[in-house]
Coordinates of C-alpha atoms in Angstrom, one line a residue:
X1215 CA 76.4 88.4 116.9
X1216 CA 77.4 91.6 115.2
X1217 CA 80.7 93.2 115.1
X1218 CA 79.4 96.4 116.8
X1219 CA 77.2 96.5 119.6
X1220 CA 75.1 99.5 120.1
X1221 CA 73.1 100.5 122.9
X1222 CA 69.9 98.8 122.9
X1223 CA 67.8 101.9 123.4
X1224 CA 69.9 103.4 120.5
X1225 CA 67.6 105.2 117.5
X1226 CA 71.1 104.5 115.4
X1227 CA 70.8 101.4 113.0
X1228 CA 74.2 100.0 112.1
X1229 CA 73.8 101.6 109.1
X1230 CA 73.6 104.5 110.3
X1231 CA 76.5 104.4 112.4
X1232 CA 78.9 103.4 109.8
X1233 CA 77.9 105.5 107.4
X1234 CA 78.6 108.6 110.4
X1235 CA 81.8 107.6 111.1
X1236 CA 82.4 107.2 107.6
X1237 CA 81.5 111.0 106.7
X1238 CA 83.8 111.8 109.7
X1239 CA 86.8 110.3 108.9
X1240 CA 86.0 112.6 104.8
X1241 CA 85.7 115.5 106.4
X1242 CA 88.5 115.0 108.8
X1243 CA 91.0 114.2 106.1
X1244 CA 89.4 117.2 103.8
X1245 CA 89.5 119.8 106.9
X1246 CA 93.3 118.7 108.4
X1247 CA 94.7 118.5 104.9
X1248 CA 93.1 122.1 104.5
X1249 CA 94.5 122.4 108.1
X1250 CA 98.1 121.7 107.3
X1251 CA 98.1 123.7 103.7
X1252 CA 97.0 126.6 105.4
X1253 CA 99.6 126.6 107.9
X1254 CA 102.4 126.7 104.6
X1255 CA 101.0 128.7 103.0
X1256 CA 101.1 131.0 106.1
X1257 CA 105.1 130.2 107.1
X1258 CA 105.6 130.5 103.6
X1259 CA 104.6 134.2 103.5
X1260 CA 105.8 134.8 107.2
X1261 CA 109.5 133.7 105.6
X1262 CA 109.1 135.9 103.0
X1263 CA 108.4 138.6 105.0
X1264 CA 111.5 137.9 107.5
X1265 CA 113.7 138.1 104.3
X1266 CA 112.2 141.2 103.4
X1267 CA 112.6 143.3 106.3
X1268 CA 115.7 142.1 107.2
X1269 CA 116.8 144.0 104.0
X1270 CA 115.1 147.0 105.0
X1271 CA 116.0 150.0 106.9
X1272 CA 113.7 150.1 110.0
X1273 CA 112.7 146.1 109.0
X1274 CA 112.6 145.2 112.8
X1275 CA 109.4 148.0 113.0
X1276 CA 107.8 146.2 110.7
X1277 CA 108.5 142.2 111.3
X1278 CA 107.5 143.5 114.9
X1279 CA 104.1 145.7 113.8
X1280 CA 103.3 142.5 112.0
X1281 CA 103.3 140.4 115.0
X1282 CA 101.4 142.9 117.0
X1283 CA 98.6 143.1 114.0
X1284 CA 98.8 139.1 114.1
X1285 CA 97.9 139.1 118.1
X1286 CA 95.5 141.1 117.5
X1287 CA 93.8 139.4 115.0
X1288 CA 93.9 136.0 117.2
X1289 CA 93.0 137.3 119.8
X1290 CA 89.6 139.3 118.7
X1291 CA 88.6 135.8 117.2
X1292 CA 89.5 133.6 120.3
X1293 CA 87.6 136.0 122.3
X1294 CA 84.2 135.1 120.3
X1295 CA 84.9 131.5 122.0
X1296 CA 87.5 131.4 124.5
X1297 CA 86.9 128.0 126.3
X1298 CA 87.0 126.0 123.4
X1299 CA 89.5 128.0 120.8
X1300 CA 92.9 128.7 123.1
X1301 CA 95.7 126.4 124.0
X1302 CA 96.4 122.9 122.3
X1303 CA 92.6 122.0 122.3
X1304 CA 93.1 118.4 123.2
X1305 CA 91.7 118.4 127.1
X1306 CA 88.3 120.4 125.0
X1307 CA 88.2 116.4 123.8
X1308 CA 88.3 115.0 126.8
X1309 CA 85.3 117.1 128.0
X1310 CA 83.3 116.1 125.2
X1311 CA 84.2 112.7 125.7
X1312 CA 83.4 112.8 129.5
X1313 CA 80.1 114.7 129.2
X1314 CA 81.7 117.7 131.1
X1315 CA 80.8 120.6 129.0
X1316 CA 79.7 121.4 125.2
X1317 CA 81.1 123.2 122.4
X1318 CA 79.5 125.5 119.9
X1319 CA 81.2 123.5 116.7
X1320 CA 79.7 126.2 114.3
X1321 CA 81.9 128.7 116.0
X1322 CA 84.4 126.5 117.7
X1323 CA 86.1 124.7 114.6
X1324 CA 86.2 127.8 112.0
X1325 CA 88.1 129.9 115.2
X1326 CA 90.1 126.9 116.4
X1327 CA 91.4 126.2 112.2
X1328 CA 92.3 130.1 111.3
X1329 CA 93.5 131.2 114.7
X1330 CA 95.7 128.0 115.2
X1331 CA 96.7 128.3 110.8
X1332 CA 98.2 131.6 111.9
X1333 CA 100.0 131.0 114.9
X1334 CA 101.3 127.8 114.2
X1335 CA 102.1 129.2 110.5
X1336 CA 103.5 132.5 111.9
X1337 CA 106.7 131.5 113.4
X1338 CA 106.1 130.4 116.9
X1339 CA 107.0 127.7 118.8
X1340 CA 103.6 126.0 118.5
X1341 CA 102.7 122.6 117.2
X1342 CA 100.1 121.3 114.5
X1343 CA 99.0 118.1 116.1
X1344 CA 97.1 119.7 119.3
X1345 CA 94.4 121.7 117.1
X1346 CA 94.2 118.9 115.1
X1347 CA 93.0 116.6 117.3
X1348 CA 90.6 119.0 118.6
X1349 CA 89.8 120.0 114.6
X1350 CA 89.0 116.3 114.3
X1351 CA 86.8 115.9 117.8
X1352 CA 84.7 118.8 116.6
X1353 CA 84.0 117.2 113.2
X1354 CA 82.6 114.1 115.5
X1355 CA 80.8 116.6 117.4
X1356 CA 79.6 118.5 114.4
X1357 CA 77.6 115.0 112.7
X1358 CA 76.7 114.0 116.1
X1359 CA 74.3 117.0 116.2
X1360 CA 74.0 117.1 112.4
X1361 CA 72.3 113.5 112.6
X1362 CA 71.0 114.5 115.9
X1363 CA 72.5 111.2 117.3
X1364 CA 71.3 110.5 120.9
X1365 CA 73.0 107.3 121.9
X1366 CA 76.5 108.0 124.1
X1367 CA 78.5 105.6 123.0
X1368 CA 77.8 106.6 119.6
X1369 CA 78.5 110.0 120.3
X1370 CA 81.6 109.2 121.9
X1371 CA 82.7 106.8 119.3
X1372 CA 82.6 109.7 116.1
X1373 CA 84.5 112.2 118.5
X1374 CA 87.3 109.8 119.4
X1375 CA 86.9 108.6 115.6
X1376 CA 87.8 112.0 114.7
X1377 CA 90.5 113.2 117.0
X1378 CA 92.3 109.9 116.1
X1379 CA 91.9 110.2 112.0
X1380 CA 93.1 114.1 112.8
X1381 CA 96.1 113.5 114.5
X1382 CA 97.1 110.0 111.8
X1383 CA 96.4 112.8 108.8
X1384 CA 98.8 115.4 110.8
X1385 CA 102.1 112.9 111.2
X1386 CA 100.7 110.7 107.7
X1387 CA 101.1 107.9 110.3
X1388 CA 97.9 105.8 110.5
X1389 CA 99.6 102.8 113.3
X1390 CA 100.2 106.0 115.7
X1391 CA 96.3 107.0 114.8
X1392 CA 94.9 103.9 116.0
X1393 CA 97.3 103.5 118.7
X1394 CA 96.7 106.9 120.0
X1395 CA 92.2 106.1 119.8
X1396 CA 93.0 102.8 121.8
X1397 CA 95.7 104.1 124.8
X1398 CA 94.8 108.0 125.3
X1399 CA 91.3 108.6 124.1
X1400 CA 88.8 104.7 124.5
X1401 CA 91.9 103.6 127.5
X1402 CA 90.9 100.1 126.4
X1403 CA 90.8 97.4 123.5
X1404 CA 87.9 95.8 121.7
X1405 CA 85.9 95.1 118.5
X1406 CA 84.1 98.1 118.5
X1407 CA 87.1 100.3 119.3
X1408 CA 89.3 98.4 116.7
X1409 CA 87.2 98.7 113.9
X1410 CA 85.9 101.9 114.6
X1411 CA 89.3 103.7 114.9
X1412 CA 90.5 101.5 112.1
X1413 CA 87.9 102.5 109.6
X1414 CA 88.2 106.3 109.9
X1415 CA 91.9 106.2 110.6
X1416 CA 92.5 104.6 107.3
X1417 CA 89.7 106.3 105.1
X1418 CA 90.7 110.1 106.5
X1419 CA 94.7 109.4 105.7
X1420 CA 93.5 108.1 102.2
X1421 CA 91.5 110.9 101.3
X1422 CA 94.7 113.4 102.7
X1423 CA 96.9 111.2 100.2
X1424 CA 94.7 112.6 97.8
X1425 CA 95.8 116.2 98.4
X1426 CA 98.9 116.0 99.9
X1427 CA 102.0 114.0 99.3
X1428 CA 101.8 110.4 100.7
X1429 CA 105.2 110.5 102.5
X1430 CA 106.3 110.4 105.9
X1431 CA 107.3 113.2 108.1
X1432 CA 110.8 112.6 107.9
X1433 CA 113.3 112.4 104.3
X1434 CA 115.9 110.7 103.6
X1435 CA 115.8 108.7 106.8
X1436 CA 118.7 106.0 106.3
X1437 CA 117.6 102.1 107.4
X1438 CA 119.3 101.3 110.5
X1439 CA 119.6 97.8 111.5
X1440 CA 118.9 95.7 114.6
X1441 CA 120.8 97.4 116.9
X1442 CA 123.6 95.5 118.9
X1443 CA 122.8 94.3 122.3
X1444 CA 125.9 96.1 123.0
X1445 CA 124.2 99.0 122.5
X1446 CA 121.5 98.2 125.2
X1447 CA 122.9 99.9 128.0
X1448 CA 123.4 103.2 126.4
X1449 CA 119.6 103.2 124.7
X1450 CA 118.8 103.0 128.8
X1451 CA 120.6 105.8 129.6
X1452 CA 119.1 108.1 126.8
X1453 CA 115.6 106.8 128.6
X1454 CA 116.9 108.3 131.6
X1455 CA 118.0 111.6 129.9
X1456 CA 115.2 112.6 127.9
X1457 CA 112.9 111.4 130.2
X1458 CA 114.3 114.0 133.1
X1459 CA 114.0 116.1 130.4
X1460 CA 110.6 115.2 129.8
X1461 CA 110.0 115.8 133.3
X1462 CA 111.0 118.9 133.5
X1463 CA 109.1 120.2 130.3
X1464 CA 105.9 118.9 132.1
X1465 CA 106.5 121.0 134.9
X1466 CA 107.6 123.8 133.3
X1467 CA 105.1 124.2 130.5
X1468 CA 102.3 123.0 132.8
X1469 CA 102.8 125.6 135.7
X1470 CA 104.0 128.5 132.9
X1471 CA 100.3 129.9 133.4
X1472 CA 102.1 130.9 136.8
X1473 CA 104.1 133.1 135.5
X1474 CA 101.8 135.5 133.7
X1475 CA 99.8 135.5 137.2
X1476 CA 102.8 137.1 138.8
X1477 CA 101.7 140.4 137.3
X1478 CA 98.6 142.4 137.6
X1479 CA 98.4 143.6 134.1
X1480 CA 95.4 142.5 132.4
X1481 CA 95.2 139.0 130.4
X1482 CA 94.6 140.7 127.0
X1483 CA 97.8 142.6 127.0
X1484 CA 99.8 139.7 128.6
X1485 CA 98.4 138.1 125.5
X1486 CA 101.0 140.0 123.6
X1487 CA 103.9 139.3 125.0
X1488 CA 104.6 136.0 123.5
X1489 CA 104.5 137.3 120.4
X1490 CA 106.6 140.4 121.3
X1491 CA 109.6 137.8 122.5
X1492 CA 109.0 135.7 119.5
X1493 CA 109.9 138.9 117.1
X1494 CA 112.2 139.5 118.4
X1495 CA 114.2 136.5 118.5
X1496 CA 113.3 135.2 115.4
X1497 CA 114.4 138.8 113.5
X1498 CA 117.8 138.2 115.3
X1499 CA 118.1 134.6 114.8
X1500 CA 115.7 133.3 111.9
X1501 CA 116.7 129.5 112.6
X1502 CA 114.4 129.7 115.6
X1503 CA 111.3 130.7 113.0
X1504 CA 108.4 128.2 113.7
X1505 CA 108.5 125.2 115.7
X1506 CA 111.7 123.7 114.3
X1507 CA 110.7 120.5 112.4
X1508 CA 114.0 120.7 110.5
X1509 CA 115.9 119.8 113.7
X1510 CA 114.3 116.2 113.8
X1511 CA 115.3 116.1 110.0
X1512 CA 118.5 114.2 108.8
X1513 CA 120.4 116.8 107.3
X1514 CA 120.3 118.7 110.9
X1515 CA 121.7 115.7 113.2
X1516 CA 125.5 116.6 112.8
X1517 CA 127.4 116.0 116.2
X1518 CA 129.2 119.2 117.0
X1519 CA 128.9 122.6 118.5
X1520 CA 126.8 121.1 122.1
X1521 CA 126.8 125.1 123.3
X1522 CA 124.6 125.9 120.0
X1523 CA 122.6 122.5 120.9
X1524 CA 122.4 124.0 124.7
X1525 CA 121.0 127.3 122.9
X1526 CA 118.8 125.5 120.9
X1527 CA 117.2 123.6 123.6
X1528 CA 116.8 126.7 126.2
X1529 CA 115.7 129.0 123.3
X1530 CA 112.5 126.5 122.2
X1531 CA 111.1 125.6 126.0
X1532 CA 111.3 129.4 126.5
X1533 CA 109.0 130.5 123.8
X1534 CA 106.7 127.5 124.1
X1535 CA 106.6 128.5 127.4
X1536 CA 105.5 132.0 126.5
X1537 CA 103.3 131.0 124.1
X1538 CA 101.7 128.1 126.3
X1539 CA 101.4 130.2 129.5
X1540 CA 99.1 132.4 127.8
X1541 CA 96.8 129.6 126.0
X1542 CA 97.8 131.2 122.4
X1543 CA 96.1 128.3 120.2
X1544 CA 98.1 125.8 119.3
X1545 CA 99.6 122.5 120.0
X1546 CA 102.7 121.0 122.1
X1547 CA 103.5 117.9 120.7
X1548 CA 105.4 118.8 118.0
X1549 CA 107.5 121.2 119.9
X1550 CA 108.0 118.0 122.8
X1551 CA 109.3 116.4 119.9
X1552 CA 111.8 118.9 118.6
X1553 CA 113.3 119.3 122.1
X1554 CA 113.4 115.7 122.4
X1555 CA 115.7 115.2 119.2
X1556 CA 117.9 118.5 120.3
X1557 CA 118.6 116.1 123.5
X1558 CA 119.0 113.0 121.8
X1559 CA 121.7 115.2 119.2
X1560 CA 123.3 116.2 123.1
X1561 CA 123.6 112.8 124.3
X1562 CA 125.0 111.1 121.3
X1563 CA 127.0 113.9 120.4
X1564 CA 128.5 113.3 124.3
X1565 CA 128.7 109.7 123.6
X1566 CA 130.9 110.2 120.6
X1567 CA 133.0 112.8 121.5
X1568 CA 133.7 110.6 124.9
X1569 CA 134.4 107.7 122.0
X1570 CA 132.1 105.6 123.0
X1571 CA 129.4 105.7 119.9
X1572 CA 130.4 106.3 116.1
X1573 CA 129.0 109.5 114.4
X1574 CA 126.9 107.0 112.0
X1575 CA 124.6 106.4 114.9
X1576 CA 123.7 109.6 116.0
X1577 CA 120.7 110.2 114.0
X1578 CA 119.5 106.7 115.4
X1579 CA 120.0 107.8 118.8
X1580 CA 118.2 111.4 117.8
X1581 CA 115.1 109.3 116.7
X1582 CA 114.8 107.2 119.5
X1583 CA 115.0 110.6 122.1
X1584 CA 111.9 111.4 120.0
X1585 CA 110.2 108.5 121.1
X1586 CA 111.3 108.6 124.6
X1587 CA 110.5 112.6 125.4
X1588 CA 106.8 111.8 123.9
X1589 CA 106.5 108.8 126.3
X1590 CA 108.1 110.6 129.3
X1591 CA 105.4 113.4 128.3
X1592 CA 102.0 112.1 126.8
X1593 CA 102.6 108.5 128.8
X1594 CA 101.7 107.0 125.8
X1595 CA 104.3 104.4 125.2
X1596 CA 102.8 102.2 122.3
X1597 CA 102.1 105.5 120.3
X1598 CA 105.7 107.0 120.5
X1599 CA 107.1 104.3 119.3
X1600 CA 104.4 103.7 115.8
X1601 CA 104.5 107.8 115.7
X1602 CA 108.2 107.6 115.8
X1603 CA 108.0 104.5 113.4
X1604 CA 105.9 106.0 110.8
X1605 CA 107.4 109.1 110.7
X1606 CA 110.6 107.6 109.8
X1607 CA 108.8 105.9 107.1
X1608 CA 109.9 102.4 108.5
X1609 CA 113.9 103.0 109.0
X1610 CA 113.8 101.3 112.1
X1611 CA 114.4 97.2 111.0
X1612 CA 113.4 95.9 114.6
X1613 CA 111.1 97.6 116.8
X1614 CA 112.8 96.4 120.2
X1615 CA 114.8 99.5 120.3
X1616 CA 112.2 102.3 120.2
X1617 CA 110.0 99.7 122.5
X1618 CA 112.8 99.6 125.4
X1619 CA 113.7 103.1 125.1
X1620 CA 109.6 104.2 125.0
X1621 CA 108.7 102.1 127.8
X1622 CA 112.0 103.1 129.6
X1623 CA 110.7 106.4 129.6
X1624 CA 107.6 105.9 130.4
X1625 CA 108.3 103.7 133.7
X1626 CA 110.7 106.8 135.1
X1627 CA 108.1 109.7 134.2
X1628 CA 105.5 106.6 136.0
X1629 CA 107.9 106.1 139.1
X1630 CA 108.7 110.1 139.6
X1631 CA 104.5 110.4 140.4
X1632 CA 104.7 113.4 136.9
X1633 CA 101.4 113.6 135.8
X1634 CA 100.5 112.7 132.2
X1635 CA 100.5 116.2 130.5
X1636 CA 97.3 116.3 128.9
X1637 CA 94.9 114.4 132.2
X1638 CA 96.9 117.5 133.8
X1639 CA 95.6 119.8 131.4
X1640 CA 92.3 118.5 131.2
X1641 CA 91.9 118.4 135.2
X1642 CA 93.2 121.9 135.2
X1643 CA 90.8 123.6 132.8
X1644 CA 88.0 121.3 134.9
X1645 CA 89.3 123.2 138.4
X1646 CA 88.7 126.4 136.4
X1647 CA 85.2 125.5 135.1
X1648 CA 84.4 124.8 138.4
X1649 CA 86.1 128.1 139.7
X1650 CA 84.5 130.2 137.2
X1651 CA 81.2 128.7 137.8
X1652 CA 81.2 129.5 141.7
X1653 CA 81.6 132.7 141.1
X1654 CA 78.6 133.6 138.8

């Protein structure tokens, strides 16, 4: 009996089908690898032109002008494709994947990579991971026509294929890749979804160690060991923490569209306004430029100042919330994972101020709030804690910590009746499909 099983009715030979999902998972490492230099070189230039006007006289005019010219330039692109080329792109996926609308790929995935490059890159609170998965899914999409493949579960296969590989080549953390296929995207376990996800997962992260450094997320990540049973009832109460939080940044970011509706002025200027606030604050206070990777860093989790922490954590759900409300491209799942470590830094920070945790394991605590904010959030539980794993480059000795504090999590945001964010998404930009469409 073979490995795969393929539709009898298929035109695909197994061949064939390997050979597809082999070409997706190169051009998915080739196009995110692309994908993620673009976005540096972007910041890069963006920083460079912080420092520069802050030396100037009249620098605000022009950090600001430049943000206006950049919201422009987005949005006369998404506006060439709309449906598929604004917000995090991810429920797009879940379309394709449920037969509930097509994409123009030829238009879709050049719009979705420079638009996203630019805001992502440009200093707003925007994440990566969300167009990458999408990125990924339209490279699926993209040989599925190409090879004018008519079997479904084919089809579905190289789309899933690719919005896995993309999002394992955007972290460098293959596990999380095949994790994420298996528990968001197929929802089940078997041969054919083992292998498949497998096979591109591994070959597109391979050809992205090729052209970027092979090296997790996160430096200088100290080993921790098992931690102490001792320790148990205080990894529970961080579940609890970060996954309120996580609660609340579901409804928050999920219902933000709300707020633009409260005024009658037009989308397209609305459009500017995240980009206005983001200026702004970032000219004033240039640690808040980009999405704030550095604060999951090492270096960054110091217990101390919990106002500036406070700060830190109002200041990023703010602008994502801007930036989200308005479906500016880009992705949420970085971002979820920032605020998560700003509240794990909170809670330990309480913990050993109170005296009741020592200062060495703060970062450990910070790293597990990662995992438990993007179980609370994505109700992924298995992924958070390979993502969080990964991107640690192994620190973690035993697993049983991340596991307890994932599935923690998970079983409040479960219990509360929150709604995984991106099903919430997806059945939101269903309801207005279907809205849209009754009023043609």
């Amino acid at each position: 009996m073979p490995l795969i099983q393929m539709d009898n009715n298929s035109k695909l030979s197994s061949k064939q089908y390997y050979i597809n999902l082999i070409i997706v998972a190169i051009f998915t490492g080739l196009i995110i690898s692309g994908y993620k230099l673009a976005i540096s070189f972007v910041s890069k230039n963006m920083r460079l032109l912080l420092t520069f006007c802050k030396s100037q006289a009249g620098g605000f005019i022009y950090f600001l002008a430049s943000f206006l010219l950049l919201a422009l330039v987005v949005q006369l692109l998404t506006n060439l494709d709309k449906f598929s080329t604004m917000g995090s792109g991810i429920p797009v996926i879940y379309g394709l994947l449920n037969n509930k609308w097509t994409v123009k790929w030829q238009t879709a995935l050049p719009i979705r990579f420079i638009t996203s490059s630019l805001t992502v890159g440009s200093g707003l609170t925007l994440g990566r991971e969300g167009p990458s998965v999408q990125l990924g899914g339209l490279v699926g999409e993209a040989v599925s026509k190409i090879q004018s493949v008519k079997d479904e579960s084919a089809y579905k296969d190289y789309v899933s294929a690719g919005s896995a590989s993309a999002l394992a080549v955007a972290f460098n953390t293959p596990l999380a890749g095949v994790a994420f296929y298996i528990e968001e995207l197929a929802k089940k376990i078997n041969k054919q979804v083992f292998l498949t996800s497998t096979l591109t997962v591994l070959i597109a992260v391979t050809v992205s160690n090729f052209i970027l450094p092979n090296q997790p997320t996160l430096l200088n990540v100290p080993h921790f060991p098992a931690l102490s049973a001792n320790y148990y009832l205080f990894v529970i109460g961080l579940a609890i923490v970060t996954a309120a939080s996580g609660i609340l940044f579901s409804y928050l970011i999920l219902n933000s569209n709300k707020f633009y509706a409260l005024s009658k002025v037009k989308d397209r200027y609305k459009f500017y306004l995240p980009f206005i606030i983001a200026a702004i604050w970032i000219y004033f206070d240039p640690h808040l430029f980009g999405v704030g990777e550095e604060m999951m860093e090492p270096n960054w989790a110091v217990s101390g100042n919990l106002r500036l922490l406070c700060y830190f954590y109002i200041a990023k759900l703010l602008l994502l919330f801007l930036a989200f409300g308005i479906s500016v491209p880009g992705g949420n799942l970085v971002p979820l994972l920032v605020i998560g470590a700003v509240i794990g830094n909170l809670y330990a920070s309480t913990l050993i101020y109170l005296g009741l945790l020592q200062p060495k394991d703060l970062y450990f605590f910070v790293l597990l709030a990662l995992c438990a904010h993007f179980s609370a959030i994505v109700r992924t539980p298995i992924t958070s804690a390979l993502l969080v794993f990964e991107m640690s480059g192994g620190a973690f000795s035993y697993l049983f910590s991340l596991l307890l504090v994932s599935f923690t999590a998970y079983a409040i945001a479960e219990y509360c009746k929150v709604p995984a964010f991106y099903e919430d998404l997806y059945k939101k930009m269903l309801a207005k499909q279907a809205n849209s469409s009754a009023c043609k």
